[in-house]
XYZ file of C-alpha atoms in Angstrom:
399
model
C 137.806 91.518 106.526
C 136.105 90.674 103.205
C 138.296 90.838 100.118
C 137.349 93.446 97.516
C 137.330 92.857 93.770
C 140.466 95.019 93.394
C 142.315 93.002 96.044
C 141.210 89.679 94.544
C 142.286 90.760 91.071
C 145.768 91.729 92.314
C 146.050 88.429 94.198
C 144.915 86.319 91.244
C 147.223 88.200 88.860
C 150.231 87.139 90.903
C 153.462 87.652 88.921
C 151.671 88.397 85.672
C 151.866 91.968 84.415
C 148.728 94.030 83.932
C 149.497 94.033 80.199
C 149.594 90.227 80.136
C 146.307 89.973 82.017
C 144.722 92.514 79.690
C 145.842 90.500 76.672
C 144.534 87.214 78.113
C 141.141 88.703 78.977
C 140.885 90.877 75.826
C 140.492 94.107 77.806
C 142.554 97.284 77.884
C 145.646 97.549 80.123
C 144.346 100.808 81.552
C 141.056 99.082 82.362
C 142.893 96.457 84.447
C 144.798 99.201 86.259
C 141.608 101.094 87.046
C 139.999 97.928 88.417
C 142.988 97.155 90.660
C 143.076 100.689 92.030
C 139.328 100.667 92.688
C 138.715 103.619 90.372
C 136.283 101.547 88.308
C 133.662 98.870 89.102
C 133.787 95.821 86.824
C 130.947 94.886 84.539
C 129.802 91.276 84.682
C 131.248 90.632 81.205
C 134.694 91.982 82.151
C 134.685 90.158 85.497
C 133.822 86.907 83.706
C 136.619 87.391 81.166
C 139.181 88.119 83.884
C 137.964 85.218 86.009
C 138.421 82.784 83.127
C 141.786 84.240 82.074
C 143.203 83.937 85.605
C 141.483 80.678 86.565
C 139.818 82.356 89.566
C 137.068 79.764 89.799
C 134.222 82.290 89.919
C 135.690 84.434 92.689
C 135.950 87.560 90.538
C 132.444 87.064 89.128
C 131.017 86.694 92.641
C 132.738 89.864 93.843
C 131.568 91.787 90.771
C 127.928 90.897 91.387
C 128.070 91.079 95.181
C 130.346 93.779 96.637
C 132.407 93.108 99.749
C 130.423 93.712 102.900
C 127.144 92.591 101.360
C 124.671 90.958 103.701
C 123.873 87.262 103.579
C 120.526 88.074 101.959
C 122.252 90.148 99.240
C 124.773 87.364 98.645
C 121.960 84.821 98.361
C 120.128 87.041 95.868
C 123.252 87.408 93.732
C 123.899 83.668 93.843
C 120.311 82.934 92.857
C 120.475 85.346 89.924
C 123.594 83.607 88.667
C 121.982 80.180 89.004
C 118.896 81.357 87.119
C 121.060 82.583 84.274
C 123.011 79.308 84.219
C 119.849 77.165 84.195
C 118.222 79.281 81.494
C 121.010 78.396 79.040
C 120.223 74.681 79.239
C 117.828 72.640 77.123
C 114.231 73.109 78.264
C 112.873 69.710 79.317
C 109.250 68.592 79.229
C 109.164 68.871 83.014
C 110.538 72.408 82.796
C 107.881 73.511 80.320
C 105.146 71.837 82.375
C 106.383 73.677 85.460
C 106.059 77.046 83.702
C 102.577 76.125 82.483
C 101.599 75.164 86.024
C 103.108 78.383 87.417
C 101.148 80.690 85.139
C 97.948 78.672 85.711
C 98.481 79.036 89.460
C 98.761 82.804 89.068
C 95.553 82.740 87.022
C 93.718 81.092 89.917
C 95.273 83.532 92.368
C 93.580 86.467 90.605
C 90.350 85.340 92.220
C 91.544 85.958 95.782
C 94.884 87.817 95.951
C 95.160 91.628 96.140
C 96.368 93.219 92.904
C 99.540 94.821 94.273
C 100.666 91.623 95.984
C 99.978 89.472 92.922
C 101.684 91.899 90.555
C 104.993 91.608 92.408
C 105.045 87.824 92.000
C 103.980 88.015 88.362
C 106.788 90.428 87.515
C 109.401 88.373 89.395
C 108.417 85.122 87.688
C 108.140 86.698 84.258
C 111.659 88.128 84.642
C 112.964 84.572 85.087
C 110.930 83.298 82.129
C 112.381 86.107 80.015
C 115.861 84.590 80.411
C 114.610 81.288 78.982
C 112.933 83.078 76.093
C 116.290 84.567 75.095
C 117.708 81.204 74.011
C 117.035 78.972 71.027
C 114.463 76.207 71.508
C 112.824 73.543 69.381
C 109.681 74.843 67.594
C 107.210 73.064 69.892
C 109.046 74.262 73.008
C 109.136 77.820 71.654
C 105.403 77.655 70.893
C 104.508 76.490 74.400
C 106.763 79.102 75.981
C 105.104 81.748 73.793
C 101.698 80.701 75.160
C 103.066 80.962 78.704
C 104.500 84.387 77.881
C 101.150 85.524 76.469
C 99.376 84.367 79.608
C 101.834 86.190 81.854
C 101.409 89.399 79.848
C 97.640 89.066 79.979
C 97.676 88.561 83.745
C 99.957 91.546 84.284
C 97.691 93.679 82.074
C 94.563 92.468 83.871
C 96.094 93.170 87.275
C 97.142 96.667 86.188
C 93.639 97.267 84.802
C 92.047 96.377 88.134
C 94.510 98.709 89.837
C 93.509 101.550 87.507
C 96.916 101.755 85.811
C 96.848 102.879 82.140
C 100.095 100.964 81.487
C 97.915 97.861 81.121
C 97.386 98.653 77.434
C 101.096 98.152 76.702
C 100.964 94.660 78.224
C 97.931 93.696 76.124
C 99.945 94.583 73.023
C 102.931 92.511 74.146
C 100.647 89.631 75.073
C 99.135 89.704 71.578
C 102.618 89.465 70.076
C 103.406 86.378 72.159
C 100.037 84.826 71.310
C 100.473 85.568 67.597
C 103.902 83.923 67.701
C 102.343 80.835 69.289
C 99.537 80.754 66.703
C 102.029 81.107 63.843
C 104.034 78.141 65.134
C 100.996 75.909 65.739
C 99.844 73.361 63.203
C 96.240 73.211 62.053
C 95.216 70.828 64.847
C 96.703 72.925 67.642
C 94.417 75.725 68.809
C 96.411 76.961 71.827
C 97.701 80.054 70.040
C 94.307 81.154 68.734
C 92.651 80.407 72.079
C 95.071 82.556 74.081
C 94.907 85.325 71.447
C 91.095 85.289 71.720
C 91.366 85.457 75.521
C 93.709 88.460 75.365
C 91.450 90.370 72.957
C 88.424 89.604 75.148
C 90.172 90.817 78.296
C 91.492 93.904 76.510
C 87.928 94.730 75.489
C 87.167 95.199 79.185
C 89.759 97.985 79.318
C 87.940 99.810 76.523
C 84.632 99.185 78.297
C 85.795 100.676 81.595
C 87.461 103.510 79.683
C 84.093 104.483 78.166
C 84.788 103.311 74.589
C 81.709 101.087 74.384
C 81.651 100.738 70.601
C 85.361 99.895 70.579
C 84.787 97.300 73.290
C 82.037 95.632 71.250
C 84.280 95.568 68.166
C 87.278 94.113 70.002
C 85.105 91.499 71.709
C 83.641 90.512 68.341
C 87.180 89.987 67.033
C 87.935 87.769 70.046
C 84.893 85.628 69.261
C 85.871 85.353 65.589
C 89.446 84.301 66.397
C 88.277 81.341 68.475
C 85.482 80.264 66.147
C 84.974 76.532 66.624
C 87.344 76.339 69.619
C 85.770 75.615 73.029
C 87.703 78.129 75.144
C 87.048 80.972 77.567
C 87.701 83.815 75.113
C 84.319 83.732 73.311
C 82.389 83.468 76.597
C 84.249 86.431 78.085
C 83.836 88.400 74.869
C 80.117 87.755 74.458
C 79.343 88.693 78.060
C 81.345 91.905 77.650
C 79.373 92.702 74.501
C 76.160 92.242 76.482
C 77.308 94.748 79.100
C 78.424 97.273 76.469
C 75.178 96.942 74.487
C 73.229 97.411 77.727
C 75.194 100.546 78.577
C 74.285 101.781 75.073
C 70.622 100.993 75.871
C 70.327 98.281 73.206
C 68.150 95.571 74.800
C 67.837 93.248 71.764
C 71.606 93.181 71.197
C 72.115 92.655 74.928
C 69.836 89.601 75.006
C 71.522 88.122 71.917
C 75.006 88.566 73.427
C 73.929 86.944 76.707
C 72.564 83.979 74.768
C 75.902 83.703 72.933
C 77.777 83.830 76.246
C 75.605 81.022 77.629
C 76.210 78.922 74.520
C 79.968 79.488 74.776
C 79.891 78.564 78.466
C 77.982 75.353 77.692
C 80.760 74.296 75.297
C 83.528 74.617 77.874
C 85.187 71.630 79.507
C 85.012 71.536 83.330
C 88.665 72.617 83.519
C 87.820 75.757 81.528
C 85.111 76.648 84.071
C 87.574 76.794 86.961
C 87.846 79.868 89.161
C 90.694 81.450 87.233
C 91.413 84.481 85.080
C 91.817 82.001 82.204
C 88.419 80.372 82.647
C 84.768 81.349 82.622
C 82.111 80.134 85.036
C 78.379 80.252 85.643
C 78.973 82.669 88.518
C 80.663 85.106 86.128
C 77.855 84.823 83.594
C 75.260 85.606 86.270
C 77.375 88.575 87.403
C 77.716 89.900 83.861
C 74.048 89.330 83.071
C 73.075 91.118 86.266
C 75.258 94.064 85.328
C 73.694 94.198 81.858
C 70.123 94.223 83.209
C 71.206 96.827 85.775
C 72.319 99.108 82.933
C 68.961 98.546 81.248
C 67.160 99.394 84.499
C 65.389 96.025 84.514
C 65.518 95.670 88.298
C 63.626 92.375 88.472
C 65.885 90.495 86.049
C 68.981 92.106 87.484
C 67.990 91.089 91.015
C 67.559 87.455 89.991
C 71.016 87.398 88.408
C 72.633 89.178 91.386
C 71.158 86.661 93.808
C 72.361 83.674 91.793
C 75.853 85.117 91.310
C 76.304 85.704 95.050
C 75.118 82.158 95.759
C 77.753 80.740 93.413
C 80.747 82.940 94.236
C 82.885 81.848 97.222
C 83.474 84.398 100.017
C 87.080 84.879 98.860
C 85.955 86.183 95.451
C 86.288 89.758 96.699
C 86.277 91.758 93.467
C 83.353 90.182 91.631
C 81.216 89.860 94.768
C 81.748 93.545 95.555
C 80.847 94.556 91.991
C 77.667 92.470 92.118
C 76.706 94.072 95.419
C 77.347 97.553 94.042
C 75.036 96.704 91.149
C 72.443 95.832 93.785
C 72.914 99.339 95.178
C 72.400 100.802 91.703
C 69.117 98.891 91.429
C 67.999 100.349 94.776
C 68.744 103.802 93.399
C 66.844 102.956 90.208
C 63.831 102.113 92.374
C 64.138 105.557 93.952
C 65.544 104.523 97.344
C 68.692 106.684 97.328
C 69.332 106.320 101.059
C 69.210 102.520 100.910
C 71.446 102.516 97.816
C 74.112 104.656 99.496
C 73.900 102.673 102.740
C 74.300 99.389 100.856
C 77.356 100.721 99.002
C 78.917 101.832 102.302
C 78.294 98.367 103.777
C 79.930 96.709 100.773
C 83.038 98.901 100.913
C 83.330 98.663 104.696
C 83.234 94.867 104.615
C 85.906 94.715 101.929
C 89.503 94.294 103.193
C 91.474 97.459 102.453
C 93.933 95.670 100.173
C 91.016 94.480 98.008
C 89.478 97.933 97.499
C 90.845 98.136 93.981
C 90.536 101.085 91.642
C 87.946 99.116 89.685
C 85.644 98.762 92.702
C 86.082 102.388 93.738
C 85.344 103.462 90.167
C 82.023 101.620 90.290
C 81.162 103.070 93.702
C 81.988 106.604 92.525
C 79.821 106.099 89.451
C 76.939 105.254 91.777
C 77.617 108.308 93.956
C 77.682 110.532 90.869
C 74.105 109.550 89.977
C 72.631 110.853 93.234
C 70.424 113.886 92.470
C 71.523 117.216 93.939
C 68.362 117.342 96.064
C 69.456 114.181 97.920
C 73.149 114.918 98.406
C 72.634 115.918 102.054
C 71.109 112.579 103.077
C 73.237 111.110 105.916
C 73.768 107.865 103.969
C 74.928 109.745 100.883
C 77.280 111.936 102.898
C 78.753 108.814 104.490
C 79.352 107.310 101.044
C 81.072 110.512 99.891
C 83.273 110.485 102.987
C 84.279 106.885 102.379
C 85.154 107.654 98.777
C 86.910 110.924 99.738
C 84.746 112.861 97.313
C 83.694 116.527 97.552
C 80.443 116.742 99.476
C 81.577 114.543 102.324
C 81.369 117.367 104.799
C 78.207 118.925 106.159
């Protein structure tokens, strides 16, 4: 039978009195008595103090974190948590920092093909471990690099929540900005990492305002992102300029839209190949064609939009579920703009049906519902429109 904490404490105490043990561990005598009788569960701090006072070699700490009768999986989890805490107190080596930088970059690439809910779990787990490292003192350069990693994690969590339609994303943008600002404050004049990640966060946050309907706010925030990274070849200005183009188009401002698309192209041309990778942290030609197509769709320029849609779908890989689906829904909007409501609804149904269930994010459904909402009342009874309503679980799905 597994030994309980109370039993182990009595055994380790041996001939010592409870008062003596309490004095050695700097806890109250009554506290020791309650622990031995099982009336109270030990905190980790108290268990650690008693373990050291009695020379228990970690036995009391183990029993405090993993109760008797715990499964092997629970014991392994408790052991791992303890090891993480132990490792976090050590000096962060160059290899350790590089590993964290690789980890967050890997998550950035995973945004292009992993479902939001699945990715979010891994992001939160990894960030919880990073948080332990952030709680200790580090050399300035190490602290700066860890702050950049922290900003990237926050940005990814916010972006994932945004795609899932969760308003809590806005809190993570704010925290990400604080990490990025800390990194920028610690950087010397030649180091642009802090400003680059801060620009990226502001650009991504502008998308939340855009999808929330605050088009003017989105343009303003994106402009700030571009200003922050002035002179730095990074993804932030490209993301920001393309977002401005989409917002200007939604506001029916064609001249401003064209100027923003030109700025996005110029920013893309300045990027190194590594910055054009398929990642949340990069910006690629496929994204620019997608964003340009969306802008021309808003402006009802079906010919230009169609050219951009075609090129985007040629460049995106099949695993790029979210962006491909959004491009295809823009194609449906263009069909509706041309007056072919039935074809538009049928195309939207085909897009949603082909999309794996786990990839039907709130963002994609939002775009599909926006399309459905534009169907005139006189065409609501078309079979294709009714099928789209049924798929989206909207009123009007029934005959």
